[in-house]
Short mmCIF file of C-alpha atoms in Angstrom, two decimals:
data_model
loop_
_atom_site.label_atom_id
_atom_site.label_comp_id
_atom_site.label_asym_id
_atom_site.label_seq_id
_atom_site.Cartn_x
_atom_site.Cartn_y
_atom_site.Cartn_z
CA MET A 1 42.11 25.30 -23.99
CA ALA A 2 43.56 24.15 -20.65
CA LYS A 3 40.49 25.48 -18.84
CA LEU A 4 38.24 23.57 -21.23
CA VAL A 5 40.15 20.33 -20.60
CA ILE A 6 39.95 20.85 -16.82
CA PHE A 7 36.21 21.53 -17.10
CA LEU A 8 35.62 18.37 -19.15
CA LEU A 9 37.69 16.28 -16.73
CA ALA A 10 35.69 17.64 -13.78
CA LEU A 11 32.44 16.91 -15.58
CA LEU A 12 33.50 13.34 -16.37
CA CYS A 13 34.64 12.79 -12.78
CA GLY A 14 31.26 14.01 -11.57
CA ILE A 15 29.43 11.65 -13.91
CA PHE A 16 31.57 8.70 -12.83
CA ALA A 17 31.06 9.60 -9.16
CA VAL A 18 27.28 9.62 -9.56
CA ARG A 19 27.43 6.34 -11.51
CA ALA A 20 29.69 4.80 -8.86
CA GLN A 21 27.34 5.94 -6.09
CA SER A 22 24.37 4.47 -7.96
CA ASP A 23 26.21 1.18 -8.56
CA LEU A 24 27.28 1.00 -4.92
CA ARG A 25 23.70 1.58 -3.83
CA SER A 26 22.50 -1.23 -6.11
CA ILE A 27 25.16 -3.58 -4.76
CA LEU A 28 24.25 -2.79 -1.15
CA GLU A 29 20.58 -3.27 -1.98
CA VAL A 30 21.20 -6.72 -3.46
CA LEU A 31 23.49 -7.79 -0.61
CA SER A 32 21.07 -6.66 2.12
CA GLU A 33 17.79 -7.82 0.58
CA GLY A 34 18.39 -11.57 0.64
CA PRO A 35 19.28 -11.95 4.33
CA LEU A 36 16.37 -9.78 5.47
CA ALA A 37 13.88 -11.61 3.25
CA ARG A 38 15.12 -15.00 4.45
CA LEU A 39 14.79 -13.81 8.04
CA LEU A 40 11.16 -12.83 7.43
CA ASP A 41 10.47 -16.18 5.74
CA THR A 42 11.92 -18.03 8.74
CA TYR A 43 9.04 -17.03 11.01
CA ILE A 44 6.30 -18.14 8.62
CA ASP A 45 4.46 -21.39 9.34
CA PRO A 46 3.85 -23.12 7.00
CA PRO A 47 6.87 -21.86 5.03
CA PRO A 48 6.26 -19.75 1.89
CA ARG A 49 6.31 -21.37 -1.53
CA THR A 50 9.69 -21.55 -3.24
CA THR A 51 8.74 -23.04 -6.62
CA GLY A 52 6.02 -22.75 -9.24
CA PHE A 53 6.00 -18.99 -9.86
CA SER A 54 6.49 -19.41 -13.62
CA THR A 55 3.52 -21.78 -13.84
CA LEU A 56 1.08 -19.09 -12.72
CA THR A 57 -0.73 -16.75 -15.10
CA PRO A 58 -2.29 -13.46 -13.99
CA GLN A 59 -5.55 -14.22 -15.81
CA ASN A 60 -6.04 -17.43 -13.80
CA SER A 61 -4.27 -16.51 -10.54
CA ILE A 62 -5.61 -12.99 -9.86
CA ARG A 63 -9.32 -12.49 -9.20
CA LEU A 64 -11.32 -9.30 -8.88
CA LEU A 65 -14.67 -9.68 -7.10
CA CYS A 66 -17.00 -6.69 -7.19
CA THR A 67 -20.37 -5.55 -5.85
CA LYS A 68 -22.37 -2.40 -5.25
CA THR A 69 -22.75 -1.28 -1.64
CA ASN A 70 -26.47 -0.70 -2.02
CA GLU A 71 -27.10 -4.25 -3.34
CA PRO A 72 -24.26 -6.52 -2.09
CA ARG A 73 -23.74 -9.46 -4.45
CA PHE A 74 -20.16 -10.19 -5.43
CA GLN A 75 -19.40 -11.16 -9.02
CA GLN A 76 -16.05 -11.86 -10.59
CA VAL A 77 -14.98 -9.20 -13.05
CA PHE A 78 -12.49 -10.43 -15.62
CA PHE A 79 -9.70 -8.62 -17.42
CA GLY A 80 -11.36 -7.18 -20.53
CA ASP A 81 -14.80 -8.30 -19.26
CA VAL A 82 -17.41 -7.49 -21.94
CA ASN A 83 -20.10 -7.48 -19.24
CA VAL A 84 -18.31 -5.03 -16.96
CA ARG A 85 -21.04 -2.40 -17.41
CA ASN A 86 -23.56 -4.85 -15.98
CA LYS A 87 -21.33 -5.69 -13.01
CA LEU A 88 -20.30 -2.13 -12.13
CA ASN A 89 -22.36 1.04 -11.96
CA PHE A 90 -20.38 3.55 -14.02
CA SER A 91 -22.18 6.48 -12.39
CA LEU A 92 -20.78 5.55 -8.94
CA PRO A 93 -17.23 5.70 -7.53
CA LEU A 94 -15.10 2.55 -7.42
CA THR A 95 -13.13 1.25 -4.41
CA ILE A 96 -10.67 -1.65 -4.71
CA ALA A 97 -9.21 -3.31 -1.60
CA ILE A 98 -5.83 -5.07 -1.90
CA HIS A 99 -4.60 -7.58 0.69
CA GLY A 100 -1.01 -8.13 1.79
CA TRP A 101 1.68 -10.80 1.69
CA LEU A 102 0.60 -14.31 2.79
CA ASP A 103 -2.91 -13.15 3.71
CA THR A 104 -4.24 -16.66 3.09
CA ASN A 105 -7.31 -16.10 5.28
CA LEU A 106 -8.09 -12.74 3.63
CA THR A 107 -7.91 -10.97 6.99
CA LEU A 108 -8.20 -7.55 5.38
CA TYR A 109 -11.35 -8.39 3.46
CA ASN A 110 -13.06 -10.20 6.31
CA THR A 111 -12.45 -7.19 8.56
CA LEU A 112 -12.99 -4.37 6.08
CA THR A 113 -15.79 -5.56 3.82
CA PRO A 114 -18.76 -5.75 6.25
CA SER A 115 -18.12 -2.24 7.60
CA TYR A 116 -17.44 -0.76 4.17
CA LEU A 117 -20.66 -2.16 2.75
CA ARG A 118 -22.58 -0.97 5.81
CA PHE A 119 -21.31 2.58 6.17
CA VAL A 120 -20.11 3.71 2.71
CA ASN A 121 -23.11 4.08 0.47
CA ASN A 122 -23.53 4.32 -3.28
CA THR A 123 -20.22 3.01 -4.51
CA ASN A 124 -18.79 0.02 -6.33
CA TYR A 125 -16.63 -2.10 -4.03
CA CYS A 126 -14.13 -4.72 -5.22
CA VAL A 127 -11.63 -7.03 -3.55
CA LEU A 128 -8.47 -8.02 -5.40
CA ASP A 129 -7.47 -11.60 -4.61
CA TRP A 130 -3.82 -12.22 -5.53
CA ARG A 131 -3.18 -15.02 -3.01
CA PRO A 132 -1.44 -17.43 -5.44
CA TYR A 133 1.26 -14.78 -5.99
CA ALA A 134 1.31 -13.80 -2.30
CA GLU A 135 2.25 -17.32 -1.17
CA PHE A 136 5.90 -17.03 -2.20
CA GLY A 137 8.85 -15.92 -0.09
CA TYR A 138 9.04 -12.25 0.79
CA GLN A 139 11.72 -11.29 -1.74
CA VAL A 140 9.85 -12.94 -4.62
CA ALA A 141 6.58 -11.35 -3.49
CA ALA A 142 8.11 -7.87 -3.19
CA ARG A 143 10.20 -7.90 -6.36
CA GLN A 144 8.13 -10.06 -8.71
CA SER A 145 4.57 -10.53 -7.45
CA ALA A 146 3.81 -6.95 -6.43
CA PRO A 147 4.82 -5.36 -9.79
CA LEU A 148 2.99 -8.11 -11.69
CA VAL A 149 -0.24 -7.63 -9.71
CA ALA A 150 0.06 -3.86 -10.16
CA GLN A 151 0.42 -4.38 -13.91
CA TYR A 152 -2.74 -6.52 -13.92
CA LEU A 153 -4.70 -3.92 -11.95
CA PHE A 154 -3.39 -1.18 -14.25
CA GLY A 155 -4.71 -3.11 -17.26
CA PHE A 156 -8.14 -3.45 -15.65
CA LEU A 157 -8.33 0.26 -14.78
CA GLN A 158 -6.98 1.30 -18.17
CA ASN A 159 -9.72 -0.75 -19.80
CA LEU A 160 -12.33 0.97 -17.60
CA SER A 161 -11.00 4.37 -18.63
CA LEU A 162 -11.37 3.41 -22.30
CA LEU A 163 -15.04 2.78 -21.49
CA TYR A 164 -15.18 6.33 -20.07
CA PHE A 165 -15.05 5.46 -16.39
CA PRO A 166 -13.32 8.46 -14.70
CA LEU A 167 -10.23 7.20 -12.85
CA ASP A 168 -10.35 10.14 -10.43
CA LYS A 169 -13.36 8.33 -8.91
CA VAL A 170 -11.19 5.28 -8.12
CA SER A 171 -9.94 4.61 -4.56
CA LEU A 172 -7.38 1.91 -3.75
CA ILE A 173 -7.17 0.58 -0.18
CA GLY A 174 -4.01 -1.46 0.38
CA PHE A 175 -2.76 -3.20 3.53
CA SER A 176 0.95 -3.97 3.95
CA MET A 177 2.30 -5.10 0.56
CA GLY A 178 -1.13 -4.27 -0.82
CA GLY A 179 -0.29 -0.63 -0.08
CA GLN A 180 2.83 -0.96 -2.21
CA ILE A 181 0.80 -2.57 -5.01
CA ALA A 182 -1.58 0.41 -4.87
CA GLY A 183 1.38 2.76 -5.25
CA LEU A 184 2.90 0.81 -8.14
CA THR A 185 -0.48 0.82 -9.88
CA GLY A 186 -0.75 4.57 -9.44
CA LYS A 187 2.67 5.09 -11.06
CA LEU A 188 1.41 3.33 -14.19
CA LEU A 189 -1.48 5.83 -14.35
CA PRO A 190 0.37 9.00 -13.30
CA GLY A 191 -1.91 11.62 -11.77
CA ARG A 192 -5.10 9.79 -12.76
CA ILE A 193 -6.05 7.63 -9.75
CA GLY A 194 -8.20 9.60 -7.32
CA THR A 195 -7.23 8.21 -3.91
CA ILE A 196 -4.93 5.71 -2.23
CA TYR A 197 -5.36 4.63 1.40
CA ALA A 198 -2.23 2.74 2.44
CA LEU A 199 -2.66 0.87 5.73
CA ASP A 200 0.79 0.39 7.27
CA PRO A 201 2.42 -0.20 3.86
CA ALA A 202 5.17 -2.82 3.82
CA GLY A 203 8.59 -1.49 4.75
CA PRO A 204 11.09 -4.36 4.33
CA LEU A 205 12.78 -4.18 0.91
CA PHE A 206 10.92 -0.92 0.21
CA SER A 207 12.15 1.51 2.88
CA HIS A 208 14.63 -0.63 4.79
CA PRO A 209 17.36 -1.72 4.96
CA ILE A 210 17.70 0.70 2.01
CA ASP A 211 15.05 3.09 0.70
CA ILE A 212 14.61 1.99 -2.92
CA GLY A 213 13.20 5.40 -3.88
CA PRO A 214 9.83 6.86 -4.92
CA LYS A 215 9.94 5.37 -8.42
CA ARG A 216 9.76 1.83 -7.01
CA ARG A 217 7.64 2.17 -3.86
CA LEU A 218 4.61 4.05 -2.56
CA ASP A 219 4.81 7.84 -2.86
CA ALA A 220 2.52 10.83 -2.40
CA SER A 221 2.52 11.38 -6.17
CA ASP A 222 0.92 7.99 -6.93
CA ALA A 223 -2.62 9.39 -6.72
CA GLN A 224 -4.31 12.76 -6.48
CA TYR A 225 -4.56 12.10 -2.72
CA VAL A 226 -2.56 9.54 -0.74
CA GLN A 227 -3.38 8.88 2.93
CA VAL A 228 -1.02 6.61 4.89
CA ILE A 229 -1.55 5.10 8.35
CA TYR A 230 1.67 3.98 10.09
CA THR A 231 1.52 1.49 12.95
CA SER A 232 4.79 -0.51 12.82
CA ARG A 233 7.49 1.77 11.43
CA TYR A 234 10.95 0.32 10.75
CA THR A 235 9.71 -3.25 11.34
CA ALA A 236 6.87 -4.67 9.22
CA GLY A 237 5.83 -1.16 8.17
CA PHE A 238 7.49 1.74 6.41
CA GLY A 239 10.59 3.41 7.82
CA LYS A 240 11.97 6.93 8.07
CA VAL A 241 10.26 8.69 5.15
CA LEU A 242 6.59 9.64 5.56
CA VAL A 243 5.34 8.97 2.06
CA GLY A 244 1.72 10.14 2.10
CA ALA A 245 0.25 13.53 1.29
CA GLN A 246 -1.53 13.07 4.61
CA ASN A 247 0.01 10.80 7.24
CA PHE A 248 -1.58 9.45 10.43
CA LEU A 249 0.74 8.19 13.18
CA PRO A 250 -0.78 6.54 16.28
CA ASN A 251 1.98 6.17 18.90
CA LYS A 252 4.17 8.11 16.44
CA GLY A 253 3.70 5.18 14.07
CA TYR A 254 5.76 2.73 16.13
CA HIS A 255 5.22 -0.74 17.61
CA PRO A 256 3.75 -1.57 20.08
CA GLN A 257 0.32 -0.14 19.39
CA ALA A 258 -2.55 -0.27 21.90
CA ASP A 259 -3.08 -3.80 23.25
CA CYS A 260 -0.17 -5.11 21.16
CA THR A 261 2.48 -5.58 23.85
CA ALA A 262 4.23 -8.97 23.78
CA LYS A 263 2.99 -11.40 26.45
CA GLY A 264 6.46 -12.91 26.87
CA ASP A 265 10.07 -12.77 25.65
CA GLY A 266 9.87 -15.64 23.15
CA VAL A 267 10.15 -15.16 19.40
CA GLY A 268 6.57 -16.38 18.95
CA GLU A 269 5.16 -13.84 21.41
CA LEU A 270 7.17 -11.01 19.84
CA THR A 271 6.02 -12.00 16.35
CA VAL A 272 2.35 -12.06 17.40
CA ALA A 273 2.72 -8.63 19.04
CA LEU A 274 4.34 -7.16 15.93
CA GLN A 275 1.60 -8.58 13.70
CA CYS A 276 -0.92 -7.00 16.05
CA SER A 277 0.69 -3.57 15.60
CA HIS A 278 0.94 -4.06 11.82
CA ARG A 279 -2.77 -4.90 11.58
CA TYR A 280 -3.72 -2.07 13.92
CA ALA A 281 -3.79 0.21 10.86
CA VAL A 282 -6.62 -1.92 9.44
CA LYS A 283 -8.44 -1.82 12.78
CA LEU A 284 -8.27 1.99 12.88
CA PHE A 285 -9.37 2.39 9.27
CA VAL A 286 -12.32 0.01 9.70
CA SER A 287 -13.39 1.72 12.95
CA SER A 288 -13.26 5.11 11.23
CA LEU A 289 -15.81 4.00 8.59
CA ASN A 290 -18.58 4.50 11.14
CA PRO A 291 -19.43 8.22 10.80
CA ALA A 292 -20.34 8.28 14.50
CA ASN A 293 -16.84 7.11 15.48
CA PRO A 294 -14.40 9.82 14.39
CA ILE A 295 -10.71 9.06 14.92
CA ILE A 296 -8.98 12.41 15.19
CA GLY A 297 -5.34 13.20 14.47
CA LYS A 298 -3.50 16.36 15.48
CA LYS A 299 -1.09 18.28 13.30
CA CYS A 300 1.26 20.24 15.52
CA PRO A 301 3.99 22.73 14.57
CA THR A 302 7.57 21.80 15.36
CA ILE A 303 9.60 24.30 17.39
CA PHE A 304 13.29 23.59 17.97
CA GLY A 305 12.73 19.95 17.04
CA ALA A 306 9.79 19.41 19.43
CA ARG A 307 6.10 19.20 18.50
CA VAL A 308 4.01 21.86 20.23
CA CYS A 309 0.28 21.08 20.30
CA LEU A 310 -1.22 24.19 21.90
CA MET A 311 -3.62 24.93 19.04
CA PRO A 312 -3.30 21.94 16.69
CA THR A 313 -4.93 21.49 13.32
CA THR A 314 -7.13 18.40 13.44
CA ASP A 315 -8.52 16.01 10.85
CA ARG A 316 -10.30 12.67 10.74
CA LEU A 317 -8.48 9.50 9.78
CA GLY A 318 -10.03 7.53 6.92
CA VAL A 319 -12.51 8.23 4.15
CA TYR A 320 -14.12 11.23 5.88
CA ALA A 321 -10.86 13.20 6.12
CA LYS A 322 -10.88 16.83 5.05
CA ARG A 323 -7.62 15.95 3.29
CA ILE A 324 -5.48 18.51 5.08
CA LEU A 325 -1.91 17.80 4.04
CA GLY A 326 0.74 16.97 6.62
CA ASP A 327 1.47 14.64 9.54
CA PHE A 328 -1.22 13.92 12.12
CA TYR A 329 -0.51 12.22 15.46
CA LEU A 330 -2.98 10.18 17.49
#
């Protein structure tokens, strides 16, 4: 009987310890999120929106514009669109591009779309415009906007699947917070999305100051294949954990990337340089769309903590990858 009591006490202590550790983690997360988010908002001009979130509705504030690469003509596709079969070719794959936080000028789409339509043939191509929700401060965007947009995209894809569109033919391309939205969408359709390309997925409030865990941020399990390009780790981009099934790391994934060194010591110059490194992932991905311009990464074994690249495994970054799992350095 005494042994049973001791066992039960030990079990209860273990449960309380795990609960206490979880509660402490949640407290630290809450305490650290606000200051970091406010710091990020400080460097935005004009400042992010602080009011009006509740007045928005996904049906009116999120737009999906689609075309076919062989006959470019964008049309808006609505949630539950009865004409979706006329706007999409169900016999072709579907790619959806997702922009990041405060991308008011649609930098991703303006850079990506012309090359994608030129070099990737016979596919449906859509751009997801969630700018009204992306205009808010970073904490609101990360904790409220991103899950809401992912829920909207999930509903659209779920509706397609009910019309017998195979979701393993769907590719999501997300830049910065768009990469996190792609991951959150994939979690709502576990194991069904074909591919996610995450271009320097957002790190603040996802991987640092505290990693919120694979259930709430991008993870290799969010699609059948997840490729991640890291170009500003621990700053604008993701931190310690490499979350893709296949990871590409130019300059080991760190700022500054090529041609992204700060021109001076001022905050403005440093911010511009960091944005340059963050967007370098988009530049690499877009460049790789040209079949004649392969961008090659090397996967090297680690011996005593050092990478040895005598006979490395190689693979192409981007849509033409052989999908060899692991970490590839450029």
